[in-house]
Short mmCIF file of C-alpha atoms and ligand atoms in Angstrom, two decimals:
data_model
loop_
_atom_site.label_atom_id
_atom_site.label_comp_id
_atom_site.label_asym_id
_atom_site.label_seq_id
_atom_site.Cartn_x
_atom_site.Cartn_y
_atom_site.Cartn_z
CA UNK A 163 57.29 6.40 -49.95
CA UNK A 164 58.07 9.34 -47.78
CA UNK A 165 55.22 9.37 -45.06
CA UNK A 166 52.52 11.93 -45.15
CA UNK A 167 53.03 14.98 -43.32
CA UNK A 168 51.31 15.62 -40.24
CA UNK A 169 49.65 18.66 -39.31
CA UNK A 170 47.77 19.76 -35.95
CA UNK A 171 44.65 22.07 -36.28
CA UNK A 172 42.93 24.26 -33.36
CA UNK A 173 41.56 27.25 -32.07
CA UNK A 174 42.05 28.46 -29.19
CA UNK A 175 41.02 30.97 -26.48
CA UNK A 176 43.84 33.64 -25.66
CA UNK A 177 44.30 32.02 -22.24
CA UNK A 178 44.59 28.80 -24.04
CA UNK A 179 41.28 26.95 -23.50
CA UNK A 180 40.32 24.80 -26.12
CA UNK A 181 37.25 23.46 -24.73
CA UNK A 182 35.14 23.33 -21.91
CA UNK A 183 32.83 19.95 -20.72
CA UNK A 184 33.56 18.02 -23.61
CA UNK A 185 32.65 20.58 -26.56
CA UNK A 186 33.97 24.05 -28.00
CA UNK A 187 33.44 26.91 -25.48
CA UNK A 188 32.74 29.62 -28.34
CA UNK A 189 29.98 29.61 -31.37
CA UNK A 190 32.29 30.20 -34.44
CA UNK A 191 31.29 29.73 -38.17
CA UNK A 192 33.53 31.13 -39.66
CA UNK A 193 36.31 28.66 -38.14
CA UNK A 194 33.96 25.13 -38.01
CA UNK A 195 33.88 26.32 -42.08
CA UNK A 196 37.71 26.74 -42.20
CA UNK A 197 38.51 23.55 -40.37
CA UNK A 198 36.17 21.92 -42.86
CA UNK A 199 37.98 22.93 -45.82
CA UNK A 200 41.30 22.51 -44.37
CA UNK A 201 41.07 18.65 -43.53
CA UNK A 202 38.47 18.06 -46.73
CA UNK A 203 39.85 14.73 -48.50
CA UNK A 204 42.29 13.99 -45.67
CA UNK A 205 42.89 11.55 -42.44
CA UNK A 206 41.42 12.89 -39.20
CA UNK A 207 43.25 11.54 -35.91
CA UNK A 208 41.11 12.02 -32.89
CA UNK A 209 40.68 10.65 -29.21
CA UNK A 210 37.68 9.21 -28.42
CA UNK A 211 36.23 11.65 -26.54
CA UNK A 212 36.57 13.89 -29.46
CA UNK A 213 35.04 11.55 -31.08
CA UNK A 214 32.26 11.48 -28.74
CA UNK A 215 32.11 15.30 -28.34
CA UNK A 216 31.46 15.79 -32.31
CA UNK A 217 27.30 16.45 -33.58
CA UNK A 218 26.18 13.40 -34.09
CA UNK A 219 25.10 14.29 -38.00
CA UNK A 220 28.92 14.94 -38.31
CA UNK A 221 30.28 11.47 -36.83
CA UNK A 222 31.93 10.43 -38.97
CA UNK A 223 33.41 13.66 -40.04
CA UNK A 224 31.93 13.20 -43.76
CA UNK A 225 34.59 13.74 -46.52
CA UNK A 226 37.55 12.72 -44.56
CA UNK A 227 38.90 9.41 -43.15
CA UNK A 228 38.58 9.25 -39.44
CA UNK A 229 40.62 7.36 -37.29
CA UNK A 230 39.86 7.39 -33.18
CA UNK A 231 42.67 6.78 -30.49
CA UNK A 232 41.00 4.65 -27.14
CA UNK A 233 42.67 2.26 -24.83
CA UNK A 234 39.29 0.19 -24.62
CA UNK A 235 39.63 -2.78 -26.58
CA UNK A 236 36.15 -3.51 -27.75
CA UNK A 237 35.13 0.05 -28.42
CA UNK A 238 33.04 0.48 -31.53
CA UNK A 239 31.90 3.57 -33.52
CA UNK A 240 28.62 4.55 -33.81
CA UNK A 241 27.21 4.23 -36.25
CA UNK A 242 29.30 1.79 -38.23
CA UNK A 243 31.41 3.32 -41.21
CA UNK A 244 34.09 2.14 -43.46
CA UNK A 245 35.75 5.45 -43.19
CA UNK A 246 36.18 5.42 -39.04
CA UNK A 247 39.17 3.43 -38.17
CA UNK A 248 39.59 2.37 -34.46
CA UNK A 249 43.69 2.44 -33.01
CA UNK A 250 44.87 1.31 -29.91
CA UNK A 251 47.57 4.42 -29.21
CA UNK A 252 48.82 7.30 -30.95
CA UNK A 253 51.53 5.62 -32.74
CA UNK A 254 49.28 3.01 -34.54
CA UNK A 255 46.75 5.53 -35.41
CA UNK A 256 48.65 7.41 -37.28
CA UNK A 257 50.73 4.59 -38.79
CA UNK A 258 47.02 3.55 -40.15
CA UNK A 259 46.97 7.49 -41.21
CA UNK A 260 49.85 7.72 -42.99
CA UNK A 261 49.08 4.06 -45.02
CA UNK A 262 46.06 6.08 -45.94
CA UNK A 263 48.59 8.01 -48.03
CA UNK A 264 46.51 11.58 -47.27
CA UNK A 265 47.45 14.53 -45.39
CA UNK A 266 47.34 13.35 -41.48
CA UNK A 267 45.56 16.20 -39.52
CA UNK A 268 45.42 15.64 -35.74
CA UNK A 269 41.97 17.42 -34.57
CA UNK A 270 42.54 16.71 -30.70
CA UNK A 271 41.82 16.66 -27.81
CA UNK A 272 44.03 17.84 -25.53
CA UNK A 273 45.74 14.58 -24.43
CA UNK A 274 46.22 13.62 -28.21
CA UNK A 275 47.33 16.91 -28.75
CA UNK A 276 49.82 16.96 -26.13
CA UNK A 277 51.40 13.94 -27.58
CA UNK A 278 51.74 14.40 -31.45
CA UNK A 279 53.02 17.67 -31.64
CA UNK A 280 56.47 16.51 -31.43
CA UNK A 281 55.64 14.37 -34.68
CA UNK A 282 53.65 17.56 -36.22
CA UNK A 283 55.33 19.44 -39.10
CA UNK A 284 52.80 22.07 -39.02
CA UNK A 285 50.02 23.65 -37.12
CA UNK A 286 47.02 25.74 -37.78
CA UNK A 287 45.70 27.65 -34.79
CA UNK A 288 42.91 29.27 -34.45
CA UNK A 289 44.04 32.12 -32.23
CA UNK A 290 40.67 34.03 -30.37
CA UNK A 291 41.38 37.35 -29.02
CA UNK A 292 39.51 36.83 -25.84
CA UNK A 293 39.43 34.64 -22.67
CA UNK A 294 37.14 31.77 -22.20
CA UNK A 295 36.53 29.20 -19.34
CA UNK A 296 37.37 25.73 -19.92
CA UNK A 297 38.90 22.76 -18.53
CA UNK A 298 40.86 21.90 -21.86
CA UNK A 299 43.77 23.46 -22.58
CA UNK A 300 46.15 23.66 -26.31
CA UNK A 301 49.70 22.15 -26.48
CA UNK A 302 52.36 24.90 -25.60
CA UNK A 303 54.33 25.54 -28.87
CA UNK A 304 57.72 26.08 -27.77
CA UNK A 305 60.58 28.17 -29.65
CA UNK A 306 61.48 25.64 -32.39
CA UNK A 307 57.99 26.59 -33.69
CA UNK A 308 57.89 29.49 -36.21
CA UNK A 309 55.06 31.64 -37.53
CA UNK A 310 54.84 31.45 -41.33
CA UNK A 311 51.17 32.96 -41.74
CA UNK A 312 48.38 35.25 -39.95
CA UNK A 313 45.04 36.01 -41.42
CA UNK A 314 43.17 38.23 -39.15
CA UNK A 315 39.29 37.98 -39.33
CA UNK A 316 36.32 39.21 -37.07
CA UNK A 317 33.20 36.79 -36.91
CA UNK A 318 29.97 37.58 -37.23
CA UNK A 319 29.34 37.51 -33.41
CA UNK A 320 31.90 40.55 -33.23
CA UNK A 321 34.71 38.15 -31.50
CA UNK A 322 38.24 39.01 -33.11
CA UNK A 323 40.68 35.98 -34.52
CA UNK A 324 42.96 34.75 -36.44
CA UNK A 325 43.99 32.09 -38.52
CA UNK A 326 47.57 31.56 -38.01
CA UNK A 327 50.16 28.44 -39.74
CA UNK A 328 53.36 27.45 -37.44
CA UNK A 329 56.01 25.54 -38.91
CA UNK A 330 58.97 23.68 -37.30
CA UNK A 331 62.21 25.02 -37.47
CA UNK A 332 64.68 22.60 -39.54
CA UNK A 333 66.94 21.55 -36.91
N1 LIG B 521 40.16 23.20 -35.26
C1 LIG B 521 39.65 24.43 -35.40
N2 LIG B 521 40.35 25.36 -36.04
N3 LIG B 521 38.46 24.73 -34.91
C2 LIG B 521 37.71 23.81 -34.27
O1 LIG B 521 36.59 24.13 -33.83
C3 LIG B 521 38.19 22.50 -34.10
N4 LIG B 521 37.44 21.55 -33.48
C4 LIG B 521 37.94 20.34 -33.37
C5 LIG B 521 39.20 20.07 -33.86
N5 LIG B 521 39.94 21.00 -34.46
C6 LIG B 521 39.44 22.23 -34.61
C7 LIG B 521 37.14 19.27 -32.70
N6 LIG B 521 35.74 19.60 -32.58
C8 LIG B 521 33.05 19.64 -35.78
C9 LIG B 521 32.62 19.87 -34.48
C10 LIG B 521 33.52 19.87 -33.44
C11 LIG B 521 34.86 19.62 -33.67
C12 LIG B 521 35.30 19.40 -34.96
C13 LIG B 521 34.39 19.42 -36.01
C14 LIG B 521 32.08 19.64 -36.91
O2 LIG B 521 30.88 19.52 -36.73
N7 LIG B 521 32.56 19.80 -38.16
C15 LIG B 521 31.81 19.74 -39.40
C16 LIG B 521 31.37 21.12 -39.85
C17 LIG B 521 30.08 21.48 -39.29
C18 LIG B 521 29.57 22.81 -39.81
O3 LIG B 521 29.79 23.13 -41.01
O4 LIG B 521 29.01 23.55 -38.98
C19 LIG B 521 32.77 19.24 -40.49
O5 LIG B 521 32.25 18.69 -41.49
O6 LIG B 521 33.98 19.42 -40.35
#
């Protein structure tokens, strides 16, 4: 079986914030809807505080398998769920991802970012034209990363993005 691809999804200020205090520093439909339908009827890999930092009416992320990265051994989710999986590091959560058999999509943070890019295949980013404050920042994609796609979009709010796919370079 050739293991499921893994993809990284984000969005991200233009000085590269990603989030501020444990949540998203922006208010932006139009992306929360396109993250939706991009990781429908896949794996989500998250740390924990991601975990923690989602609505709680969205915890589990409905639709989607979820597994959460922590280093504490007896942590639980709340609430319960068949479809939250619990992984010591990284590597075994997306070992349990891949056995899944899904698309993997790594949703963050910035630590778990940091370390599975250089296992991603592909990443959507979220790219906002303006600064924001923040004390989380995105994974710098370095030259071996290629842009294959750019949708431009303005929300609703008047705040310019776009939706843009990277791919890795075949070595
Ligand atoms: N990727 C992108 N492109 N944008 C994001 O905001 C984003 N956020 C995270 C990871 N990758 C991202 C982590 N933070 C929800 C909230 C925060 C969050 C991820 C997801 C959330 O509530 N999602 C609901 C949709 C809610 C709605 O429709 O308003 C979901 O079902 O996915």
């Amino acid at each position: 079986m050739t293991p499921a691809r893994i993809h990284l999804i984000f969005a991200r200020a233009r000085n590269g914030v990603i989030g501020r205090d444990n949540q998203l520093p922006w208010h932006l439909p139009e992306d929360m809807a396109f993250f939706k339908q991009k990781t429908a009827g896949g794996t989500v890999v998250m740390g924990r505080k991601t975990w923690d930092s989602l609505p709680p009416r969205f915890r589990p992320l409905p639709g989607r398998d979820n597994v959460v990265v922590t280093r504490q051994s007896g942590w639980q989710p709340s609430p319960a769920s068949e479809r939250v999986h619990v992984a010591a590091d990284l590597e075994q959560a997306l070992a349990t991802a891949q056995a899944l058999g899904q698309p993997v999509w790594v949703i963050g943070g910035a630590q778990i970012y940091a370390q599975s890019l250089a296992l991603a295949d592909e990443v959507w980013v979220t790219e906002i034209d303006q600064d924001f404050d923040g004390d989380a920042h995105a994974p710098v994609l370095g030259s071996q990363w290629q842009e294959v796609s750019r949708e431009r979009h303005t929300s609703s709010n008047g705040l310019p993005f776009a939706f843009v796919c990277y791919q890795r370079q075949p070595a």
